[in-house]
XYZ file of N, CA and C in Angstrom:
366
model
N -105.788 77.672 101.925
C -106.074 77.476 100.515
C -104.815 77.057 99.766
N -103.656 77.557 100.179
C -102.418 77.175 99.497
C -102.148 75.679 99.616
N -102.368 75.125 100.816
C -102.159 73.682 100.984
C -103.113 72.894 100.085
N -104.363 73.337 100.050
C -105.356 72.652 99.217
C -104.987 72.757 97.745
N -104.581 73.939 97.323
C -104.189 74.137 95.917
C -102.972 73.284 95.576
N -101.978 73.290 96.442
C -100.780 72.484 96.180
C -101.100 70.995 96.131
N -101.964 70.562 97.028
C -102.356 69.141 97.023
C -103.098 68.800 95.738
N -104.057 69.642 95.339
C -104.894 69.305 94.185
C -104.135 69.336 92.869
N -103.081 70.126 92.777
C -102.336 70.185 91.513
C -101.037 69.390 91.549
N -100.607 68.968 92.727
C -99.336 68.257 92.807
C -99.404 66.828 93.280
N -100.456 66.489 94.038
C -100.522 65.144 94.607
C -101.754 64.347 94.198
N -102.822 65.027 93.856
C -104.087 64.345 93.553
C -104.183 64.086 92.058
N -103.959 62.847 91.673
C -103.982 62.438 90.261
C -104.915 61.247 90.099
N -106.230 61.472 90.194
C -107.154 60.340 90.089
C -107.052 59.666 88.717
N -106.976 58.358 88.734
C -106.899 57.578 87.503
C -108.234 56.932 87.149
N -109.181 57.038 88.081
C -110.497 56.428 87.871
C -111.522 57.137 88.747
N -112.782 56.835 88.491
C -113.845 57.385 89.330
C -113.664 56.936 90.776
N -113.222 55.713 90.959
C -113.021 55.203 92.319
C -111.961 55.996 93.068
N -110.888 56.402 92.369
C -109.859 57.236 93.006
C -110.466 58.551 93.487
N -111.309 59.134 92.654
C -111.945 60.408 93.002
C -112.925 60.205 94.161
N -113.747 59.179 94.072
C -114.755 58.897 95.094
C -114.109 58.576 96.433
N -112.993 57.894 96.386
C -112.278 57.533 97.612
C -111.957 58.788 98.438
N -111.513 59.828 97.780
C -111.186 61.074 98.475
C -112.451 61.867 98.797
N -113.362 61.961 97.842
C -114.556 62.781 98.065
C -115.476 62.223 99.147
N -115.386 60.948 99.423
C -116.247 60.361 100.456
C -115.518 60.123 101.782
N -114.251 60.493 101.865
C -113.457 60.279 103.087
C -113.561 61.489 104.006
N -114.773 61.746 104.502
C -115.009 62.905 105.364
C -114.075 62.876 106.571
N -113.595 64.057 106.929
C -112.729 64.182 108.099
C -111.252 64.072 107.787
N -110.902 63.721 106.555
C -109.483 63.626 106.193
C -109.013 64.952 105.609
N -107.731 65.245 105.729
C -107.225 66.476 105.124
C -107.460 66.510 103.611
N -107.310 65.371 102.955
C -107.492 65.312 101.507
C -108.933 65.651 101.110
N -109.896 65.171 101.851
C -111.283 65.494 101.576
C -111.530 66.990 101.777
N -110.968 67.548 102.834
C -111.118 68.989 103.082
C -110.481 69.792 101.947
N -109.317 69.377 101.482
C -108.657 70.069 100.371
C -109.519 70.004 99.114
N -110.048 68.824 98.820
C -110.869 68.651 97.629
C -112.116 69.533 97.694
N -112.788 69.520 98.844
C -113.987 70.348 98.998
C -113.655 71.834 98.911
N -112.534 72.246 99.481
C -112.158 73.653 99.457
C -111.862 74.108 98.033
N -111.091 73.332 97.309
C -110.716 73.716 95.945
C -111.922 73.676 95.009
N -112.718 72.616 95.066
C -113.856 72.526 94.150
C -114.916 73.577 94.465
N -115.156 73.866 95.731
C -116.167 74.881 96.053
C -115.682 76.281 95.674
N -114.389 76.545 95.803
C -113.850 77.835 95.375
C -114.069 78.036 93.878
N -113.701 77.033 93.080
C -113.839 77.184 91.627
C -115.298 77.165 91.194
N -116.163 76.492 91.951
C -117.597 76.544 91.667
C -118.113 77.970 91.872
N -117.618 78.629 92.906
C -118.011 80.021 93.161
C -117.519 80.927 92.026
N -116.278 80.750 91.599
C -115.751 81.553 90.482
C -116.592 81.322 89.232
N -116.925 80.063 88.957
C -117.752 79.751 87.782
C -119.109 80.436 87.874
N -119.693 80.491 89.073
C -120.986 81.165 89.219
C -120.846 82.666 88.952
N -119.709 83.253 89.304
C -119.464 84.664 88.982
C -119.431 84.870 87.471
N -118.820 83.947 86.755
C -118.764 84.025 85.296
C -120.175 83.903 84.721
N -120.930 82.934 85.202
C -122.274 82.691 84.681
C -123.235 83.851 84.927
N -123.007 84.603 85.992
C -123.894 85.717 86.327
C -123.333 87.075 85.897
N -122.249 87.044 85.116
C -121.717 88.273 84.553
C -120.842 89.108 85.468
N -120.501 88.598 86.645
C -119.618 89.336 87.545
C -118.195 89.351 86.987
N -117.790 88.241 86.380
C -116.493 88.135 85.699
C -116.732 87.931 84.214
N -115.987 88.622 83.388
C -116.065 88.439 81.947
C -115.418 87.102 81.594
N -116.169 86.242 80.903
C -115.673 84.902 80.632
C -114.439 84.883 79.727
N -114.421 85.682 78.678
C -113.269 85.665 77.776
C -112.016 86.223 78.459
N -112.185 87.228 79.303
C -111.047 87.746 80.065
C -110.549 86.675 81.034
N -111.482 86.039 81.732
C -111.084 85.023 82.700
C -110.367 83.853 82.026
N -110.856 83.418 80.878
C -110.273 82.261 80.212
C -109.049 82.584 79.364
N -108.610 83.839 79.393
C -107.372 84.150 78.683
C -106.229 83.423 79.392
N -105.137 83.192 78.706
C -104.038 82.404 79.291
C -103.629 82.888 80.680
N -103.260 81.936 81.495
C -102.730 82.122 82.845
C -103.779 82.343 83.923
N -105.015 82.642 83.578
C -106.020 82.872 84.603
C -106.786 81.615 84.967
N -107.213 80.875 83.989
C -108.157 79.790 84.242
C -107.525 78.409 84.316
N -106.233 78.318 84.220
C -105.578 77.014 84.178
C -105.965 76.138 85.361
N -105.954 76.687 86.547
C -106.272 75.866 87.726
C -107.732 75.434 87.751
N -108.636 76.308 87.318
C -110.041 75.916 87.273
C -110.236 74.782 86.279
N -109.603 74.880 85.124
C -109.705 73.814 84.118
C -109.168 72.503 84.689
N -108.065 72.607 85.402
C -107.433 71.430 85.980
C -108.376 70.744 86.968
N -108.980 71.524 87.858
C -109.914 70.974 88.849
C -111.132 70.367 88.151
N -111.641 71.045 87.142
C -112.782 70.513 86.388
C -112.428 69.160 85.774
N -111.268 69.083 85.153
C -110.881 67.842 84.482
C -110.617 66.707 85.467
N -110.150 67.034 86.666
C -109.945 65.986 87.665
C -111.255 65.283 88.008
N -112.328 66.036 88.109
C -113.612 65.454 88.484
C -114.477 65.060 87.311
N -114.530 65.908 86.308
C -115.409 65.658 85.170
C -114.907 64.535 84.272
N -113.651 64.188 84.411
C -113.093 63.112 83.588
C -113.742 61.764 83.908
N -114.446 61.685 85.030
C -115.036 60.426 85.462
C -116.529 60.589 85.726
N -117.332 60.717 84.680
C -118.769 60.955 84.900
C -119.448 59.818 85.653
N -118.870 58.625 85.631
C -119.487 57.505 86.347
C -119.479 57.712 87.860
N -118.746 58.713 88.357
C -118.759 58.992 89.792
C -120.146 59.429 90.237
N -120.980 59.929 89.317
C -122.329 60.379 89.659
C -123.350 59.248 89.688
N -122.951 58.043 89.351
C -123.899 56.935 89.348
C -124.117 56.361 90.747
N -123.338 56.796 91.693
C -123.482 56.310 93.072
C -124.627 57.026 93.773
N -125.235 56.354 94.737
C -126.341 56.945 95.488
C -125.925 58.194 96.255
N -124.690 58.197 96.764
C -124.238 59.315 97.591
C -123.548 60.414 96.780
N -123.610 60.317 95.482
C -122.945 61.310 94.624
C -123.683 62.650 94.657
N -122.943 63.687 94.416
C -123.510 65.030 94.325
C -123.834 65.287 92.855
N -125.101 65.219 92.456
C -125.449 65.308 91.030
C -125.138 66.659 90.396
N -125.046 67.706 91.191
C -124.778 69.028 90.629
C -123.287 69.370 90.596
N -122.452 68.451 91.073
C -121.011 68.715 91.078
C -120.522 69.021 89.671
N -119.757 70.063 89.556
C -119.102 70.485 88.313
C -120.039 71.094 87.276
N -121.331 71.247 87.584
C -122.228 71.812 86.571
C -121.929 73.286 86.305
N -121.644 74.078 87.348
C -121.286 75.477 87.114
C -119.987 75.586 86.329
N -119.014 74.746 86.683
C -117.739 74.769 85.955
C -117.959 74.415 84.495
N -118.732 73.376 84.255
C -118.993 72.949 82.882
C -119.721 74.034 82.086
N -120.711 74.663 82.695
C -121.464 75.725 82.012
C -120.555 76.918 81.703
N -119.724 77.312 82.665
C -118.829 78.453 82.455
C -117.818 78.155 81.355
N -117.268 76.959 81.359
C -116.305 76.573 80.334
C -116.982 76.510 78.972
N -118.170 75.934 78.916
C -118.897 75.796 77.650
C -119.334 77.140 77.086
N -119.553 78.115 77.946
C -120.001 79.439 77.527
C -118.912 80.188 76.756
N -117.675 79.845 77.004
C -116.552 80.580 76.441
C -115.846 79.792 75.347
N -115.617 80.414 74.201
C -114.865 79.753 73.140
C -113.457 79.415 73.633
N -112.830 80.350 74.320
C -111.492 80.111 74.852
C -111.515 78.958 75.843
N -112.538 78.932 76.686
C -112.666 77.852 77.660
C -112.838 76.504 76.991
N -113.730 76.440 75.994
C -113.961 75.172 75.282
C -112.699 74.692 74.591
N -111.950 75.617 74.004
C -110.727 75.233 73.292
C -109.656 74.709 74.238
N -109.620 75.247 75.435
C -108.546 74.900 76.370
C -108.876 73.757 77.315
N -110.144 73.381 77.415
C -110.549 72.423 78.441
C -109.736 71.131 78.389
N -109.265 70.756 79.531
C -108.517 69.518 79.775
C -107.142 69.477 79.107
N -106.774 70.480 78.334
C -105.444 70.478 77.716
C -104.355 70.494 78.782
N -104.475 71.389 79.760
C -103.474 71.497 80.812
C -103.419 70.223 81.647
N -104.582 69.656 81.952
C -104.633 68.432 82.746
C -103.884 67.304 82.051
N -104.140 67.117 80.769
C -103.469 66.050 80.028
C -101.970 66.314 79.918
N -101.587 67.569 79.742
C -100.165 67.901 79.674
C -99.478 67.585 80.999
N -100.113 67.947 82.113
C -99.526 67.654 83.426
C -99.499 66.156 83.704
N -100.541 65.461 83.293
C -100.569 64.009 83.476
C -99.413 63.379 82.703
N -99.171 63.861 81.503
C -98.058 63.361 80.684
C -96.722 63.625 81.328
N -96.540 64.815 81.907
C -95.290 65.146 82.580
C -95.090 64.262 83.805
N -96.171 63.970 84.500
C -96.082 63.158 85.716
C -95.702 61.715 85.398
N -96.101 61.214 84.236
C -95.836 59.815 83.911
C -94.406 59.590 83.411
N -93.659 60.648 83.213
C -92.262 60.498 82.740
C -91.360 60.012 83.807
């Protein structure tokens, strides 16, 4: 999980839906495995929030949810990725619902992603 986390926050900077699709459809590659591992982990966490296992406001307090927000923004930033026949139509729906459920989550969404993108472009 550490390799996947490091890859998703340090090396994977999709600039378009095609960048995201390129990795998500490259079955058998380490990058695809990392993407699936990270997104499925955060999807599971989001389902815990939605079903009341985790308190959403506690989870979205600073320092806890930054990585989940980052992963959500990497994929959700390109909704056109779902227009493909092989797309997963339910991808990111739990993350989106969990983020939308929380005022803290809604306020913070994509802020960290844009800040990191800005730092990377320097």
